[in-house]
Tab-separated table of C-alpha atoms and ligand atoms in Angstrom:
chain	number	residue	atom	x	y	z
C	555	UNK	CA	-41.929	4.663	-2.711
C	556	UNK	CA	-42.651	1.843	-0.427
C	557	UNK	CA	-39.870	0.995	1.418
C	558	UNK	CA	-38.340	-1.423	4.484
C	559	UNK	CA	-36.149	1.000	6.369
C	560	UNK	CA	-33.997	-0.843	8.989
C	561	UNK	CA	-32.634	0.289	12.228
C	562	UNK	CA	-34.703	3.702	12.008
C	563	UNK	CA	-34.700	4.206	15.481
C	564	UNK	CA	-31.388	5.106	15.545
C	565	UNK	CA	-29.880	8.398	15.008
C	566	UNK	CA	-29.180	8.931	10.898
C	567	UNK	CA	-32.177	6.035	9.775
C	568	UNK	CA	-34.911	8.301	12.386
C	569	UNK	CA	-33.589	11.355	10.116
C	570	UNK	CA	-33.735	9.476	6.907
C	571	UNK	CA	-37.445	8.804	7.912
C	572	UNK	CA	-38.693	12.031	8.962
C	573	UNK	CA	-37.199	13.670	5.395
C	574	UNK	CA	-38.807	10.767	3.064
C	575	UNK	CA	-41.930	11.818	4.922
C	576	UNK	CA	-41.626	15.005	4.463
C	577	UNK	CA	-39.734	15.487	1.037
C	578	UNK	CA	-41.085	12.559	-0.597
C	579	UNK	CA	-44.581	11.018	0.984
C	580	UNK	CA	-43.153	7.543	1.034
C	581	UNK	CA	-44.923	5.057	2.934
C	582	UNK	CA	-42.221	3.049	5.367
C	583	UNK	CA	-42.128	-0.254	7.635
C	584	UNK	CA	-39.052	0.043	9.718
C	585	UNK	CA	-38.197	-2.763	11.255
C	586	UNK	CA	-35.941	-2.210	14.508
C	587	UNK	CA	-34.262	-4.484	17.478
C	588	UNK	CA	-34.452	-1.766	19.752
C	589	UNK	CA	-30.999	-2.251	21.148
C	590	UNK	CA	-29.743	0.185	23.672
C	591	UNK	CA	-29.578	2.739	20.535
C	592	UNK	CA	-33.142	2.429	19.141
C	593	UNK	CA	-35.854	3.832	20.734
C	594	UNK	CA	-38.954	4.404	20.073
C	595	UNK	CA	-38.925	7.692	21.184
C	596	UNK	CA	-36.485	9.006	18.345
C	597	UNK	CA	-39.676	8.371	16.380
C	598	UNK	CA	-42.170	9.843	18.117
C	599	UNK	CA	-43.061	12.649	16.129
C	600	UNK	CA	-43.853	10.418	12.643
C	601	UNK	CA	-44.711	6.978	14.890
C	602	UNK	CA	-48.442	7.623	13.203
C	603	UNK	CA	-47.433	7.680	9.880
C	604	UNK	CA	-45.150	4.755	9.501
C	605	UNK	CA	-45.474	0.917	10.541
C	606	UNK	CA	-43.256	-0.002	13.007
C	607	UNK	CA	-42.147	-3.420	13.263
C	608	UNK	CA	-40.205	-4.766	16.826
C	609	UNK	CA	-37.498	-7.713	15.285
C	610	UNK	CA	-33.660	-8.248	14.594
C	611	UNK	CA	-32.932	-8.378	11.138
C	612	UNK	CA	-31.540	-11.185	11.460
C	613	UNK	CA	-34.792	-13.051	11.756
C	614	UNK	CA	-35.847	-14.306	8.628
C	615	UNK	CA	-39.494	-14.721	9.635
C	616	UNK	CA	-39.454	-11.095	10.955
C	617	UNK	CA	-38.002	-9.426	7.788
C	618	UNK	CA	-40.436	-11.559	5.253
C	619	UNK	CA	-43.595	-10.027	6.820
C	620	UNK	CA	-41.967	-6.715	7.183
C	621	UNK	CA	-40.909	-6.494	3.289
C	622	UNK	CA	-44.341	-7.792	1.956
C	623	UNK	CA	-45.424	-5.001	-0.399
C	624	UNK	CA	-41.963	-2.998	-0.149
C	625	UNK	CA	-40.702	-2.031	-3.334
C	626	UNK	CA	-36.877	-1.360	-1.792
C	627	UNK	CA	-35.000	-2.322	1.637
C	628	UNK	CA	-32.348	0.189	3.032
C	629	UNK	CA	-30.361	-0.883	5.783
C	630	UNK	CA	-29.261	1.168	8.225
C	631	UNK	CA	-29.677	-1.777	11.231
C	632	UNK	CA	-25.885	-2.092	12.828
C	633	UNK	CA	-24.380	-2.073	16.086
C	634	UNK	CA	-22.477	1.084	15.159
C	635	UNK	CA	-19.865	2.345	18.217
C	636	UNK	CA	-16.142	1.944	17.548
C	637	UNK	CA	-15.521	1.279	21.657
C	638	UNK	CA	-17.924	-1.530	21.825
C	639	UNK	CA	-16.894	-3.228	19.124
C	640	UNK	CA	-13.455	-3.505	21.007
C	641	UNK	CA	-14.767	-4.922	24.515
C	642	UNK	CA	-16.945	-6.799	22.726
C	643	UNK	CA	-17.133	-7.504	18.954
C	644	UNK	CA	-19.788	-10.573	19.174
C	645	UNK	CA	-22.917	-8.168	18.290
C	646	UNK	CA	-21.212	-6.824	15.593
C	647	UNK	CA	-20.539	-10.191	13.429
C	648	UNK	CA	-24.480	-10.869	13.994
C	649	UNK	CA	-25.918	-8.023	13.258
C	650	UNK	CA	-23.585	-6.055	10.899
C	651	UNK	CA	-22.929	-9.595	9.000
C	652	UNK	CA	-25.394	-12.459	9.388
C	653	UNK	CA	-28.171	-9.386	9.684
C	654	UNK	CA	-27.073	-7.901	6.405
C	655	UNK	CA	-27.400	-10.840	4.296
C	656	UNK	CA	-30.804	-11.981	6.057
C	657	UNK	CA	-31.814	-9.030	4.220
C	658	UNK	CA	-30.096	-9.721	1.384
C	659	UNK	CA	-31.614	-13.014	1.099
C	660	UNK	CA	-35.139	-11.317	1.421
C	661	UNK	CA	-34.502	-8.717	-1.416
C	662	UNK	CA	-33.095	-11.529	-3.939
C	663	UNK	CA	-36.151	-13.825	-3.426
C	664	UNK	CA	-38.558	-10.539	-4.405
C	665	UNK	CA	-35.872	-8.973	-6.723
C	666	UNK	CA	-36.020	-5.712	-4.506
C	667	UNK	CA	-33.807	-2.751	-4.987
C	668	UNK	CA	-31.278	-2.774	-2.126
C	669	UNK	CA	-29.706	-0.096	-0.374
C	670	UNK	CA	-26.773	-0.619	2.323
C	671	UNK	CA	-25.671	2.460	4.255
C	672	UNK	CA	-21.860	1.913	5.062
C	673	UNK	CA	-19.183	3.726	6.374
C	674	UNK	CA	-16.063	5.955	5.869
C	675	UNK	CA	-14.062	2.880	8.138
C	676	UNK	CA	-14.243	0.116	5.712
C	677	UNK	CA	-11.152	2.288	4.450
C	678	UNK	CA	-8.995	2.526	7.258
C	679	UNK	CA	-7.203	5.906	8.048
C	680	UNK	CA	-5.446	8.127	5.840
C	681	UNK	CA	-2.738	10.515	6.191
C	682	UNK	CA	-2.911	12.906	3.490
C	683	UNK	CA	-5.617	12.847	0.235
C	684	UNK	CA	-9.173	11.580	0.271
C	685	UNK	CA	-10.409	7.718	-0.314
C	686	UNK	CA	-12.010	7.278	-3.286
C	687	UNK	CA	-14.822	4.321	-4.206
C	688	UNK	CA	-11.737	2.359	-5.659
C	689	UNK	CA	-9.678	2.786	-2.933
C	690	UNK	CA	-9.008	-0.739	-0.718
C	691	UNK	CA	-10.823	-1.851	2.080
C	692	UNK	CA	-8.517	-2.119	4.831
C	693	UNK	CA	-10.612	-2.046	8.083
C	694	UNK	CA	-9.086	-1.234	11.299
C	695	UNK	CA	-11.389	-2.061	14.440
C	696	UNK	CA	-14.033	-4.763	14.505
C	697	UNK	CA	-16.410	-2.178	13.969
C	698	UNK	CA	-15.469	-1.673	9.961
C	699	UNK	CA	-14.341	-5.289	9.330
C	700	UNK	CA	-17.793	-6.743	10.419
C	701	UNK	CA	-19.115	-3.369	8.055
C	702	UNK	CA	-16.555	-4.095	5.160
C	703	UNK	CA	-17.593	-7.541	5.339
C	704	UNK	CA	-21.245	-6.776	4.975
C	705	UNK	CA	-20.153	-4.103	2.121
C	706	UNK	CA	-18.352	-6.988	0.247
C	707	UNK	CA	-21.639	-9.240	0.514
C	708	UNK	CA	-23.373	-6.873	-0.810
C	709	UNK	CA	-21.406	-6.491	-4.189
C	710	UNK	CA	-21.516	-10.315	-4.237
C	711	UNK	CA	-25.592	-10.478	-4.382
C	712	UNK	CA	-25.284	-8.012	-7.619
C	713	UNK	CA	-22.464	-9.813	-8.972
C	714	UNK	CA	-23.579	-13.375	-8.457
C	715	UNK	CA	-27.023	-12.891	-8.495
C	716	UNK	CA	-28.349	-9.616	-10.802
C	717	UNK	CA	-29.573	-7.795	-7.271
C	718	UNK	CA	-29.780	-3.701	-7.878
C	719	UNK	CA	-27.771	-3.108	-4.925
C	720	UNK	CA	-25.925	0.423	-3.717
C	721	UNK	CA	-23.675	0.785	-1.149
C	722	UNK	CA	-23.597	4.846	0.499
C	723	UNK	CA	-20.484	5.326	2.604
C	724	UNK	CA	-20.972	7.977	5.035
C	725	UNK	CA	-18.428	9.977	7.068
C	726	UNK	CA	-18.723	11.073	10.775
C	727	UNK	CA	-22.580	12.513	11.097
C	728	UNK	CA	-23.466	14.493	13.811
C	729	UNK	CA	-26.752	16.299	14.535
C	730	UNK	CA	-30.025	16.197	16.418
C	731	UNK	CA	-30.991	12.246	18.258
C	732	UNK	CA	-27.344	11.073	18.143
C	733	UNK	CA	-26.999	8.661	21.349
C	734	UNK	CA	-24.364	10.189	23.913
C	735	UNK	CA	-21.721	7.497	23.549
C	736	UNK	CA	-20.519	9.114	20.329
C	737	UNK	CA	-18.114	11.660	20.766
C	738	UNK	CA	-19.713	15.317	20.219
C	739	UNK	CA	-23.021	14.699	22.318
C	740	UNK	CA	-20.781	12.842	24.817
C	741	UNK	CA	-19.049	16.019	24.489
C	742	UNK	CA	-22.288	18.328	24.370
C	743	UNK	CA	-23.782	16.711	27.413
C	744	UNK	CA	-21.073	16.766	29.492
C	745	UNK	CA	-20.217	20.385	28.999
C	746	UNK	CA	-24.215	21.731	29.612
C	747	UNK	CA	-22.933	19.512	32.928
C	748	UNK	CA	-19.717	20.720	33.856
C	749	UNK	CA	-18.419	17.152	33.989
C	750	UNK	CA	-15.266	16.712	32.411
C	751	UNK	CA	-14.506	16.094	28.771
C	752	UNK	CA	-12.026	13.208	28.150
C	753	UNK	CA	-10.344	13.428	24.609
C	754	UNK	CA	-8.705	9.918	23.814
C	755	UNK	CA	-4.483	10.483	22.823
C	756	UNK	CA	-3.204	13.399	21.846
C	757	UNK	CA	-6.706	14.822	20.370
C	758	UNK	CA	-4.929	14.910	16.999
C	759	UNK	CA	-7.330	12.962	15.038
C	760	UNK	CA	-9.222	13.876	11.988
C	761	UNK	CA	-12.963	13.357	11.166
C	762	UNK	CA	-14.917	14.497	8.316
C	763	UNK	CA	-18.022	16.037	9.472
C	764	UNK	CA	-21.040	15.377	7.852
C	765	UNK	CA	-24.360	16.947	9.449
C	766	UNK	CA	-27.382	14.123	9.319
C	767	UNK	CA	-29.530	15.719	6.502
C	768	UNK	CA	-26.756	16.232	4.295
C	769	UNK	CA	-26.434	12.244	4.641
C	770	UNK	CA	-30.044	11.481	4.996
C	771	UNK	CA	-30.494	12.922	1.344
C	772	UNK	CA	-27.245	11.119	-0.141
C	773	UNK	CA	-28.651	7.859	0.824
C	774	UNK	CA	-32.207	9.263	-0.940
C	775	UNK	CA	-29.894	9.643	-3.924
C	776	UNK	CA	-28.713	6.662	-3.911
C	777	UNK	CA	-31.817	4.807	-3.981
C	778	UNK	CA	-33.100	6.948	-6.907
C	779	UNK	CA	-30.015	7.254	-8.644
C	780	UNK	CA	-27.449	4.652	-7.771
C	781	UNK	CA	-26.067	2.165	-10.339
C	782	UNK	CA	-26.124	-1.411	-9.311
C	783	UNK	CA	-23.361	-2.161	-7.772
C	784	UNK	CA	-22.183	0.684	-7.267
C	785	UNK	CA	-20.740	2.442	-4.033
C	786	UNK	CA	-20.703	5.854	-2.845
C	787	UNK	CA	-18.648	8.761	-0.456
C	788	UNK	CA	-20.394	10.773	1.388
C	789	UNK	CA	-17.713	13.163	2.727
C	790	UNK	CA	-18.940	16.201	4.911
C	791	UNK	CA	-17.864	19.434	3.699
C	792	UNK	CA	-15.718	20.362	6.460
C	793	UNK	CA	-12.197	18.282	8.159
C	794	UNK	CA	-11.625	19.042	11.760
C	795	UNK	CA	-9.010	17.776	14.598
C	796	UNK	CA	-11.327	16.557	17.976
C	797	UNK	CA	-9.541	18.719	20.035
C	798	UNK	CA	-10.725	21.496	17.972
C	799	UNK	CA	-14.549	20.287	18.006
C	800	UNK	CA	-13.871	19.977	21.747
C	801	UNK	CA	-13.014	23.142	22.040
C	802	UNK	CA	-15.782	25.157	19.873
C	803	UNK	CA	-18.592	22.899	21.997
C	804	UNK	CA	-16.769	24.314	25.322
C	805	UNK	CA	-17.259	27.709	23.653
C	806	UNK	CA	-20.687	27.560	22.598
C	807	UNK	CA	-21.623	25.565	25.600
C	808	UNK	CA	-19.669	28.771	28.085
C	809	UNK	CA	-18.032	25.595	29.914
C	810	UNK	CA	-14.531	25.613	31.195
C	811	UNK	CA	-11.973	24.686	29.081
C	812	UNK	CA	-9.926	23.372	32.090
C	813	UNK	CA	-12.600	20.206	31.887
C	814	UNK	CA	-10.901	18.658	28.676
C	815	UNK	CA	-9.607	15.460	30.324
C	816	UNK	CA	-6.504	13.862	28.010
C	817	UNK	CA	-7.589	9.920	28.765
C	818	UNK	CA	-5.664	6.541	27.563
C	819	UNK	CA	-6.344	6.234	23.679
C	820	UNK	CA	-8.348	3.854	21.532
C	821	UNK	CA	-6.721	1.103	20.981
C	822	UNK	CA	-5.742	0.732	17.124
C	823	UNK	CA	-7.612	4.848	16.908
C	824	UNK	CA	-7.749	5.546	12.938
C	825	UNK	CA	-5.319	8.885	12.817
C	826	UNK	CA	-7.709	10.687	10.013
C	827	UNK	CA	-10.673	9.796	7.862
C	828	UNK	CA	-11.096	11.625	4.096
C	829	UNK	CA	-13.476	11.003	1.464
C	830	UNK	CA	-13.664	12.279	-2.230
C	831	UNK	CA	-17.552	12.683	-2.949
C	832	UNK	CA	-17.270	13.166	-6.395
C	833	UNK	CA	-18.502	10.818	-7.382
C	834	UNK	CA	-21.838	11.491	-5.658
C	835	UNK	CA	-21.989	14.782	-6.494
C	836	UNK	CA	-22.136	13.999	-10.036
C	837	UNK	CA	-25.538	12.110	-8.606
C	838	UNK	CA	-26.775	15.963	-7.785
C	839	UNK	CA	-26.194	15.329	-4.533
C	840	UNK	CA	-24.420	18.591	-2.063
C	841	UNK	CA	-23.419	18.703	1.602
C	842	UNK	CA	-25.797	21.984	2.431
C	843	UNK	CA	-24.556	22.468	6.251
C	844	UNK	CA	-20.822	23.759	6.932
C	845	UNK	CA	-19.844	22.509	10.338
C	846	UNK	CA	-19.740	25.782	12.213
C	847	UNK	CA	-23.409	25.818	11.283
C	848	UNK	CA	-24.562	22.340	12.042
C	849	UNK	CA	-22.362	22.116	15.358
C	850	UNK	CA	-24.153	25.308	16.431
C	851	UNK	CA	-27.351	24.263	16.003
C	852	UNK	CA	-26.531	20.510	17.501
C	853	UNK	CA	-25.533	22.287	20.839
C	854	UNK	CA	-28.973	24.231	20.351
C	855	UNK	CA	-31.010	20.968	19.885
C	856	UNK	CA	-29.709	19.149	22.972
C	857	UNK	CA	-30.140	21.893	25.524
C	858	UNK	CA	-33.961	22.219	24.405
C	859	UNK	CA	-34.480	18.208	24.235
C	860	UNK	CA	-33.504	17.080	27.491
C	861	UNK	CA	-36.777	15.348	27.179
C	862	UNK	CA	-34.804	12.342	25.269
C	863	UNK	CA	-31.498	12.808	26.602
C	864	UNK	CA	-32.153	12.569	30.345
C	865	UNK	CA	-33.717	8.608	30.421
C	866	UNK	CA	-30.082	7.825	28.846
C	867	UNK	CA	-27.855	9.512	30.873
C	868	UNK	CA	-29.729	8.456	33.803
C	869	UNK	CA	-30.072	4.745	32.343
C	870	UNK	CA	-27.952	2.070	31.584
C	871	UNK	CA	-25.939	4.181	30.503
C	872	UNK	CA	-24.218	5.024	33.946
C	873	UNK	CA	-23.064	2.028	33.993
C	874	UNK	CA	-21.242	2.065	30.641
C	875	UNK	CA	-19.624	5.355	31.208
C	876	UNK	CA	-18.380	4.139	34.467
C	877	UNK	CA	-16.939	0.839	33.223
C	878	UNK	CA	-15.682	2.945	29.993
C	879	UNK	CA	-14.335	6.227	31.639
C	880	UNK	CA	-14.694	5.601	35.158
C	881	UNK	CA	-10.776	4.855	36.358
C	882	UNK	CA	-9.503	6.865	33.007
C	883	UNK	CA	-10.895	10.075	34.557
C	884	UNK	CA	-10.634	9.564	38.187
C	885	UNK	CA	-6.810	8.830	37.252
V	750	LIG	P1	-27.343	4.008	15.850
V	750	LIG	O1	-26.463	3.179	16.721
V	750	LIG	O2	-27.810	5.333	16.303
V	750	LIG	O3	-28.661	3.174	15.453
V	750	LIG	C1	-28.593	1.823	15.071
V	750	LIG	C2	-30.025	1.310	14.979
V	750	LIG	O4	-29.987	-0.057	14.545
V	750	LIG	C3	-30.764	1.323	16.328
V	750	LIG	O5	-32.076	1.765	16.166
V	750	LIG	C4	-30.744	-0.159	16.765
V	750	LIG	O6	-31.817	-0.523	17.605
V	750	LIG	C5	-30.825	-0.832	15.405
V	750	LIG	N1	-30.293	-2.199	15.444
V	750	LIG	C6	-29.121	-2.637	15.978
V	750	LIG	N2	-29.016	-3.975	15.810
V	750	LIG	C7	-30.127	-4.370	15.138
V	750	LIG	C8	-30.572	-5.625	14.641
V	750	LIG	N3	-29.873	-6.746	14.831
V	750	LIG	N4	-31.761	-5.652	13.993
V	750	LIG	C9	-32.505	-4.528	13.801
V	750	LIG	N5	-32.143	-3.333	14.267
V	750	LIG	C10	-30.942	-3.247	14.905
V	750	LIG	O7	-26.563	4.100	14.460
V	750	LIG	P2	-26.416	5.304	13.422
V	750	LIG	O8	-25.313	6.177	13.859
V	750	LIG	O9	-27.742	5.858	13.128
V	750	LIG	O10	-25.885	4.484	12.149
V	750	LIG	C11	-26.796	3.950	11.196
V	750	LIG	C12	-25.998	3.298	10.081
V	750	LIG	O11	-25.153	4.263	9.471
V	750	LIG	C13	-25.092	2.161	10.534
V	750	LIG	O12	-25.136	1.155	9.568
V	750	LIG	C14	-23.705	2.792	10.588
V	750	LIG	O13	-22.707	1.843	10.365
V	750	LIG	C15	-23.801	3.798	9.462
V	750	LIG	N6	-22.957	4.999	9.576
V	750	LIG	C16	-22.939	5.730	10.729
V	750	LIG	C17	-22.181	6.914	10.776
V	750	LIG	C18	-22.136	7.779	12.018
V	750	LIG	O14	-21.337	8.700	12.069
V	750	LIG	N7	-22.981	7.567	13.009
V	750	LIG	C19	-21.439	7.310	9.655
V	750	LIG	C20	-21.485	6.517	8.502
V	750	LIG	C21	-22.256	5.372	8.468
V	751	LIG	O1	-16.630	7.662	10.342
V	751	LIG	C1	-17.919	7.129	10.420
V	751	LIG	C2	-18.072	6.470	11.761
V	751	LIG	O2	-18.145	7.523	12.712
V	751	LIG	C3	-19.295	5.571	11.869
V	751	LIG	O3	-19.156	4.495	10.970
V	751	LIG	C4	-19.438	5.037	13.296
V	751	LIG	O4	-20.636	4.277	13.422
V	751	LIG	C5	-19.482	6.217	14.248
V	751	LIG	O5	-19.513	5.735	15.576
V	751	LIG	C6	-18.263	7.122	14.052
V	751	LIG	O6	-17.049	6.447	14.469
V	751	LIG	P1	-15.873	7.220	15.244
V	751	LIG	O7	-15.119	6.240	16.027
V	751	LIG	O8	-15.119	8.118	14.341
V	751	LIG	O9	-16.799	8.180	16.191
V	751	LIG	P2	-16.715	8.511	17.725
V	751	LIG	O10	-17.777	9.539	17.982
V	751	LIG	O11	-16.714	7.296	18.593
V	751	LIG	O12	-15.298	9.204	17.852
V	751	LIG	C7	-14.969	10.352	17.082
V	751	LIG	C8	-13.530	10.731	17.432
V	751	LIG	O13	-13.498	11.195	18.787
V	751	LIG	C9	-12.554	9.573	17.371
V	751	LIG	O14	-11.298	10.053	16.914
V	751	LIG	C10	-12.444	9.105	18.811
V	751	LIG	C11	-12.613	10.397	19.588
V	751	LIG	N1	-13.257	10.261	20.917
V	751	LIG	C12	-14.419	9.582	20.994
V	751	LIG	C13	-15.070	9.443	22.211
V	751	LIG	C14	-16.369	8.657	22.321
V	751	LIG	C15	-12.705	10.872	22.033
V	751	LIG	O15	-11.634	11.514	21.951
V	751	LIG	N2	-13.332	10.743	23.224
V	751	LIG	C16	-14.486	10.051	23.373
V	751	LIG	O16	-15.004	9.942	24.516
């Protein structure tokens, strides 16, 4: 296919890249802002094969020459970190909004198919059962309201206006390219440093772990399969407390567990996040990495890629640790 892929040079679009490539000989534009998440680097392997394409989507002007010639956008463009959006949600109404129906826009004036990858936070937490695509939207942070928001314009572009739109709603990836703010290569990285490990609260929460390429190829299903209209789960195969996911990267990491660092918790933290995928899976679509597995093999991929790692942590990314962390762990 020909396809617009936004915000590929960022952790899960970068994956979704590399496997059309490979699996599927696509040819891609991706069109990126390069915020302090995108880089150029996370593409450096396929940068040859693709066009590459510097602009917000938010700029009309931008996205038109990008999508001349596509045959389908997918989105995966967002400011996309829970913290941030709390200290400071501005980004996320421009972007995750006014961004998603720039896009939208484009696709309706060259009736493209359209394909917005969401997230397992539109939901809110749950304590016991799974969300299903019925389920409510009942965002918690600023994060998921600006992303339920763009889910909801979405719908209204098939509704109103006939678009072939799909919405895929991941749950927490992890994997290889992730940027260190998130919590297990924040984790990762601190352990291969000995620097200590601060778990927000009590450590009790839940997230449903879903390795990269599991969710890479749901969204591929999606595009080929998806009704219009229609949403998606994409749960990972495997439920696990942070505490415990703290704990198995201080094992396979041979740090000491006396670094684990309780800190003051997220404000408004979602206790536990559960999706049904059945939906999906009637699609053909199956998580294929446990997350034993995957988390093994994340730890792996980080100690022998220091080459991308080390510009961030020695980047501007001090500075946010220290104004994030900073007094919580010298406390
Ligand atoms: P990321 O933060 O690693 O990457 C985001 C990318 O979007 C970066 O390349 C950044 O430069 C780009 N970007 C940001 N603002 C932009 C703008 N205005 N215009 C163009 N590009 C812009 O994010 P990720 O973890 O890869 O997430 C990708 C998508 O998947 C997001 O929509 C996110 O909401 C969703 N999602 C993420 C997860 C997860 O666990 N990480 C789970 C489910 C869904
Ligand atoms: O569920 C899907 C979502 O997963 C995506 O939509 C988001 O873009 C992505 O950032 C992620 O959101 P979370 O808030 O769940 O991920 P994060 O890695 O920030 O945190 C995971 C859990 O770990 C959460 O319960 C908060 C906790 N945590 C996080 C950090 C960064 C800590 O205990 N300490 C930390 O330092």
């Amino acid at each position: 296919m020909r396809l617009l892929v936004c915000g590929a040079a960022g952790f899960i679009g970068s994956t979704f890249v590399r496997l059309r490539l490979r699996e599927h000989g696509d040819q891609i534009t991706v069109l990126d802002k390069l915020t302090y998440a995108g880089r150029r680097e996370t593409l450096q392997d396929v940068i040859g094969e693709i066009r590459f394409i510097h602009a917000p989507i938010e700029d009309a002007v931008a996205v038109a020459e990008a999508v001349a010639g596509c045959e389908a956008i997918v989105n995966f463009a967002a400011e996309t970190h829970v913290d941030r959006s709390i200290s400071g949600p501005e980004e996320f109404m421009v972007t995750n909004m006014q961004g998603t129906h720039t896009l939208l826009e484009a696709a309706r004036e060259r009736d493209l198919r359209y394909v917005q990858v969401s997230t397992d936070e539109v939901y809110g937490s749950i304590d016991d059962g799974s969300f299903t695509e019925d389920s409510h939207l009942e965002p918690s942070s600023p994060y998921s309201a600006s992303k339920a928001g763009a889910d909801l314009l979405v719908s209204s572009y098939q509704h109103t206006y006939g678009l072939h739109t799909s919405i895929c709603r991941g749950s927490n990836n992890y994997g290889p390219y992730q940027y260190p703010e998130k919590m297990i290569p924040l984790m990762i990285l601190n352990a291969l440093a000995r620097d200590q490990l601060p778990v927000y609260g009590d450590g009790r929460n839940v997230r449903n772990w879903l390795y990269v390429e599991d969710f890479g190829r749901a969204i591929g299903h999606v595009l080929s399969y998806g009704g219009p209209g229609e949403a998606y789960n994409c749960g990972g195969p495997d439920e696990c407390e942070n505490l415990a996911v703290v704990g198995r990267i201080v094992e396979l990491t041979g740090a000491d567990p006396s670094l684990v660092e309780h800190v003051t918790d997220r404000p408004g933290h979602d206790r536990r996040y559960s999706l049904s995928s059945e939906k999906l899976q009637k699609l053909g679509w199956r998580a294929q990495t446990r997350f034993e597995e995957g988390l093994a093999q994340t730890v792996d991929w980080y100690r022998e890629n220091a080459w991308w790692w080390e510009p961030i942590r020695s980047g501007s990314y001090r500075d946010y640790y220290e104004r994030h962390y900073g007094r919580a762990l010298r406390a």
